[in-house]
Short mmCIF file of C-alpha atoms and ligand atoms in Angstrom, two decimals:
data_model
loop_
_atom_site.label_atom_id
_atom_site.label_comp_id
_atom_site.label_asym_id
_atom_site.label_seq_id
_atom_site.Cartn_x
_atom_site.Cartn_y
_atom_site.Cartn_z
CA MET A 1362 64.99 -73.42 -122.81
CA GLU A 1363 64.69 -69.71 -122.22
CA ILE A 1364 66.81 -67.73 -119.79
CA THR A 1365 65.75 -64.31 -118.53
CA PHE A 1366 68.29 -62.28 -116.64
CA LEU A 1367 66.11 -60.74 -113.93
CA GLY A 1368 69.04 -58.94 -112.35
CA THR A 1369 72.75 -58.79 -113.08
CA GLY A 1370 73.99 -56.58 -110.27
CA THR A 1371 75.19 -56.72 -106.72
CA SER A 1372 74.29 -54.84 -103.57
CA GLN A 1373 77.56 -52.97 -103.93
CA GLY A 1374 76.68 -51.89 -107.45
CA ILE A 1375 73.14 -50.55 -107.21
CA PRO A 1376 72.97 -46.85 -108.01
CA VAL A 1377 73.32 -45.09 -104.71
CA ILE A 1378 71.92 -41.64 -104.04
CA GLY A 1379 74.87 -39.31 -103.89
CA SER A 1380 77.23 -41.64 -105.74
CA ASN A 1381 79.53 -39.70 -107.97
CA HIS A 1382 80.66 -42.75 -109.91
CA PRO A 1383 80.00 -42.11 -113.64
CA VAL A 1384 78.51 -45.58 -114.20
CA CYS A 1385 75.84 -44.80 -111.57
CA HIS A 1386 74.83 -41.81 -113.73
CA SER A 1387 74.91 -43.63 -117.06
CA ASP A 1388 71.97 -43.15 -119.44
CA ASP A 1389 72.47 -46.65 -120.83
CA PRO A 1390 69.75 -48.88 -119.29
CA ARG A 1391 72.26 -51.77 -119.43
CA ASP A 1392 74.24 -50.00 -116.70
CA LYS A 1393 71.25 -50.11 -114.30
CA ARG A 1394 71.39 -53.41 -112.48
CA LEU A 1395 69.09 -55.01 -109.94
CA ARG A 1396 70.32 -57.78 -107.64
CA VAL A 1397 71.39 -60.91 -109.42
CA SER A 1398 68.81 -63.53 -110.39
CA VAL A 1399 67.79 -65.54 -113.41
CA LEU A 1400 64.60 -67.17 -114.63
CA VAL A 1401 64.97 -70.55 -116.30
CA SER A 1402 61.98 -71.79 -118.27
CA TRP A 1403 61.38 -74.76 -120.49
CA GLY A 1404 58.09 -76.11 -121.78
CA GLU A 1405 55.51 -74.99 -119.27
CA TYR A 1406 57.97 -74.87 -116.35
CA VAL A 1407 59.41 -71.77 -114.73
CA TYR A 1408 62.10 -71.74 -112.04
CA VAL A 1409 63.91 -68.81 -110.54
CA ILE A 1410 67.49 -69.00 -109.31
CA ASP A 1411 67.84 -66.80 -106.24
CA CYS A 1412 65.28 -64.42 -104.88
CA GLY A 1413 66.94 -61.21 -103.72
CA PRO A 1414 65.57 -57.89 -102.49
CA ASP A 1415 64.48 -56.88 -106.02
CA PHE A 1416 62.45 -60.05 -106.62
CA ARG A 1417 59.03 -58.34 -106.55
CA GLN A 1418 60.06 -55.69 -109.04
CA GLN A 1419 61.68 -58.31 -111.27
CA MET A 1420 58.52 -60.45 -111.33
CA LEU A 1421 56.38 -57.43 -112.20
CA THR A 1422 58.74 -56.13 -114.91
CA ASN A 1423 58.91 -59.54 -116.56
CA LYS A 1424 55.20 -60.29 -116.06
CA VAL A 1425 55.92 -63.62 -114.40
CA SER A 1426 52.54 -65.04 -113.40
CA ARG A 1427 53.68 -68.33 -111.88
CA ILE A 1428 56.82 -70.06 -110.70
CA ASP A 1429 57.41 -73.75 -110.11
CA GLY A 1430 60.14 -73.19 -107.55
CA VAL A 1431 63.04 -71.16 -106.25
CA ILE A 1432 66.58 -72.54 -106.36
CA PHE A 1433 69.14 -70.90 -104.09
CA THR A 1434 72.86 -70.58 -104.76
CA HIS A 1435 73.68 -69.45 -101.19
CA GLU A 1436 72.28 -67.50 -98.26
CA HIS A 1437 73.66 -64.00 -98.81
CA ALA A 1438 71.05 -61.24 -98.60
CA ASP A 1439 71.36 -60.19 -102.24
CA HIS A 1440 70.25 -63.74 -103.17
CA THR A 1441 67.55 -64.46 -100.56
CA MET A 1442 65.86 -61.39 -99.12
CA GLY A 1443 62.89 -61.47 -101.51
CA LEU A 1444 61.61 -64.78 -100.20
CA ASP A 1445 58.62 -63.17 -98.46
CA ASP A 1446 57.50 -61.75 -101.81
CA ILE A 1447 56.67 -65.18 -103.20
CA ARG A 1448 53.29 -64.54 -101.47
CA PRO A 1449 51.28 -63.82 -104.64
CA PHE A 1450 52.50 -67.09 -106.16
CA PHE A 1451 51.69 -68.95 -102.94
CA PHE A 1452 48.16 -67.49 -102.82
CA ARG A 1453 47.55 -68.58 -106.39
CA GLN A 1454 49.43 -71.87 -106.51
CA GLY A 1455 49.86 -73.15 -102.95
CA ASP A 1456 53.12 -74.12 -101.26
CA ILE A 1457 56.17 -73.12 -103.29
CA PRO A 1458 59.05 -75.61 -103.60
CA ILE A 1459 62.48 -74.27 -102.69
CA TYR A 1460 65.82 -75.96 -103.37
CA ALA A 1461 68.98 -75.22 -101.44
CA HIS A 1462 71.97 -76.60 -99.56
CA LYS A 1463 71.10 -77.76 -96.03
CA ARG A 1464 73.05 -74.85 -94.55
CA VAL A 1465 71.12 -72.36 -96.67
CA LEU A 1466 67.77 -73.90 -95.65
CA GLU A 1467 68.82 -73.52 -92.00
CA SER A 1468 69.76 -69.91 -92.55
CA LEU A 1469 66.40 -69.19 -94.24
CA ARG A 1470 64.56 -70.89 -91.36
CA ILE A 1471 66.19 -68.49 -88.91
CA ARG A 1472 65.62 -65.35 -90.92
CA PHE A 1473 62.10 -66.21 -92.10
CA ASN A 1474 60.96 -68.20 -89.06
CA TYR A 1475 57.37 -67.00 -89.52
CA ILE A 1476 57.34 -68.75 -92.92
CA PHE A 1477 58.96 -72.00 -91.83
CA SER A 1478 57.66 -72.53 -88.30
CA SER A 1479 54.62 -74.79 -88.17
CA GLU A 1480 53.62 -73.36 -84.75
CA ASP A 1481 54.30 -69.68 -85.28
CA LYS A 1482 53.49 -69.46 -88.94
CA TYR A 1483 52.07 -66.02 -89.57
CA PRO A 1484 48.65 -66.28 -91.21
CA GLY A 1485 49.07 -65.09 -94.77
CA ALA A 1486 52.78 -65.79 -94.87
CA PRO A 1487 53.76 -67.99 -97.79
CA SER A 1488 54.54 -71.66 -97.25
CA VAL A 1489 57.39 -73.49 -98.87
CA ILE A 1490 58.28 -77.09 -99.52
CA GLU A 1491 61.94 -77.58 -98.64
CA HIS A 1492 64.21 -79.64 -100.86
CA GLU A 1493 67.78 -80.15 -99.74
CA VAL A 1494 70.26 -80.00 -102.60
CA LEU A 1495 73.14 -82.42 -102.24
CA ASN A 1496 76.13 -82.22 -104.53
CA GLN A 1497 74.52 -84.66 -106.93
CA PRO A 1498 72.05 -84.34 -109.80
CA PHE A 1499 68.40 -83.83 -108.93
CA VAL A 1500 65.30 -83.86 -111.07
CA LEU A 1501 63.12 -80.83 -111.75
CA GLU A 1502 60.05 -81.87 -113.70
CA ASN A 1503 61.54 -83.67 -116.73
CA LEU A 1504 65.08 -82.35 -116.44
CA ASP A 1505 68.24 -83.35 -114.56
CA VAL A 1506 69.86 -80.41 -112.79
CA ILE A 1507 73.53 -80.76 -111.87
CA PRO A 1508 74.77 -78.76 -108.88
CA ILE A 1509 78.33 -77.47 -109.16
CA ASN A 1510 80.19 -76.82 -105.96
CA THR A 1511 82.16 -73.59 -105.90
CA MET A 1512 83.75 -71.41 -103.24
CA HIS A 1513 82.94 -67.76 -102.45
CA ASN A 1514 86.08 -67.21 -100.41
CA ARG A 1515 85.35 -69.72 -97.61
CA LEU A 1516 81.62 -70.07 -98.23
CA GLN A 1517 80.29 -72.94 -100.31
CA VAL A 1518 78.03 -71.79 -103.18
CA TYR A 1519 76.14 -73.92 -105.70
CA GLY A 1520 76.15 -73.25 -109.40
CA PHE A 1521 73.64 -75.17 -111.52
CA ARG A 1522 73.76 -76.84 -114.90
CA PHE A 1523 70.55 -77.38 -116.88
CA LYS A 1524 71.42 -79.38 -120.01
CA ASN A 1525 73.68 -77.10 -122.08
CA PHE A 1526 73.27 -74.10 -119.82
CA ALA A 1527 75.23 -73.42 -116.64
CA TYR A 1528 74.77 -70.60 -114.17
CA LEU A 1529 77.52 -69.75 -111.69
CA THR A 1530 77.55 -66.71 -109.46
CA ASP A 1531 79.53 -65.54 -106.44
CA VAL A 1532 82.44 -67.78 -107.38
CA LYS A 1533 86.04 -67.17 -106.43
CA THR A 1534 87.46 -70.68 -106.76
CA ILE A 1535 86.32 -74.01 -108.13
CA GLU A 1536 87.91 -77.43 -107.86
CA GLU A 1537 89.01 -79.32 -110.96
CA GLU A 1538 86.47 -82.12 -110.50
CA GLU A 1539 83.65 -79.60 -110.29
CA LYS A 1540 84.90 -77.88 -113.46
CA GLU A 1541 84.54 -81.21 -115.25
CA LYS A 1542 80.78 -81.00 -114.75
CA LEU A 1543 80.83 -78.00 -117.08
CA GLN A 1544 82.32 -79.88 -120.02
CA GLY A 1545 80.42 -79.33 -123.25
CA VAL A 1546 78.25 -76.54 -121.86
CA LYS A 1547 77.02 -74.24 -124.64
CA VAL A 1548 76.10 -71.19 -122.60
CA LEU A 1549 77.93 -70.34 -119.40
CA VAL A 1550 76.97 -67.51 -117.07
CA VAL A 1551 79.60 -66.49 -114.57
CA ASN A 1552 80.19 -63.63 -112.14
CA ALA A 1553 82.63 -60.79 -112.81
CA LEU A 1554 82.37 -58.18 -110.09
CA ARG A 1555 84.84 -55.52 -111.19
CA ILE A 1556 88.31 -54.92 -112.62
CA GLU A 1557 90.18 -54.97 -109.30
CA PRO A 1558 90.61 -58.29 -107.47
CA HIS A 1559 88.10 -59.14 -104.73
CA HIS A 1560 88.41 -61.66 -101.88
CA SER A 1561 85.26 -63.62 -102.73
CA HIS A 1562 84.34 -62.91 -106.36
CA PHE A 1563 85.97 -63.38 -109.74
CA ASN A 1564 87.13 -60.08 -111.15
CA LEU A 1565 86.96 -59.62 -114.92
CA GLU A 1566 90.34 -61.21 -115.58
CA GLU A 1567 89.56 -64.29 -113.47
CA ALA A 1568 86.15 -64.69 -115.12
CA LEU A 1569 87.73 -64.53 -118.59
CA GLU A 1570 90.40 -67.06 -117.63
CA PHE A 1571 87.70 -69.40 -116.34
CA ILE A 1572 85.64 -69.00 -119.54
CA ALA A 1573 88.73 -69.69 -121.67
CA GLU A 1574 89.27 -72.88 -119.71
CA ILE A 1575 85.66 -74.13 -119.97
CA LYS A 1576 85.31 -73.06 -123.62
CA PRO A 1577 81.54 -72.60 -123.89
CA GLU A 1578 80.10 -71.41 -127.21
CA LYS A 1579 78.95 -68.27 -125.44
CA ALA A 1580 79.49 -66.79 -122.01
CA TYR A 1581 77.65 -64.02 -120.18
CA LEU A 1582 79.02 -62.06 -117.26
CA THR A 1583 76.80 -61.24 -114.29
CA HIS A 1584 76.90 -60.03 -110.63
CA ILE A 1585 78.49 -56.86 -111.87
CA SER A 1586 79.22 -53.75 -109.86
CA HIS A 1587 79.53 -50.20 -111.17
CA MET A 1588 83.28 -50.66 -110.74
CA LEU A 1589 83.43 -52.91 -113.80
CA GLY A 1590 82.83 -49.82 -115.94
CA PHE A 1591 80.33 -48.91 -118.66
CA HIS A 1592 78.64 -51.86 -120.38
CA ALA A 1593 79.32 -50.53 -123.89
CA GLU A 1594 82.99 -49.81 -123.25
CA VAL A 1595 83.88 -52.99 -121.39
CA GLU A 1596 82.06 -55.28 -123.83
CA LYS A 1597 84.00 -53.88 -126.80
CA ASN A 1598 87.21 -55.36 -125.44
CA LEU A 1599 85.90 -58.81 -124.57
CA PRO A 1600 86.56 -61.99 -126.57
CA GLU A 1601 84.07 -62.59 -129.39
CA ASN A 1602 82.04 -65.18 -127.47
CA VAL A 1603 81.80 -63.24 -124.19
CA PHE A 1604 79.00 -60.80 -123.46
CA ILE A 1605 77.97 -58.70 -120.50
CA ALA A 1606 74.51 -59.70 -119.33
CA TYR A 1607 72.07 -56.93 -118.51
CA ASP A 1608 68.74 -56.81 -116.72
CA ASN A 1609 65.81 -58.27 -118.68
CA LEU A 1610 68.02 -59.81 -121.37
CA LYS A 1611 66.46 -63.02 -122.69
CA ILE A 1612 68.38 -65.79 -124.40
CA THR A 1613 67.14 -69.03 -125.91
CA ILE A 1614 69.28 -72.14 -125.74
ZN1 LIG B 3097 77.43 -63.88 -101.97
ZN1 LIG B 3098 76.00 -62.03 -104.37
#
């Protein structure tokens, strides 16, 4: 299984014109982050988790020529606003399967009504096949995917486990029984927004505590804002098995 980090940032952390924060002016490409998303591929299959405003650029940079589906963690704009840009895949492949919590599907139907509505569908708009994700394993091709329920302050967010790999973003709290689903995971990706606490995201300390509890072989931090600090400096002080993910990083599991 190959994982490509398409984006490891947050809307708060994208370099902003006029920002005087030193990380926004870093020359290290690892400090330049697009909105968070990851490509999971195995065999001939390719799925993308989340589809934010940078989706088009991410597909072009990584030369992704087809996708088998889009899996959504939650409805926030930094995870969903690229949905319209699945057009080229739709033109080539036909209807694109999407997987999300019922509430997220409803939110997408409102915001992209011209995609979902059978009466008002805009000619040329992409079409999707909706799959509701319940908090129970579901099958993608030849693989069981296990959703993991987490909380983003008061908003439910799904993380996903694919065999030995688990991807969790926008997490602030997680119940014990959901943590059990992560037992034995080899590679864990988890969000770490910044150093200071935040109401709906793990900060660095909380992410490290969570990793220490789950004990994966390796962990990667994502959904990072400029306020976490420089990649090179922060990573130096992390435990041996914890790394900071960066855009276009590929790992094989
Ligand atoms: Zn969010
Ligand atoms: Zn987010």
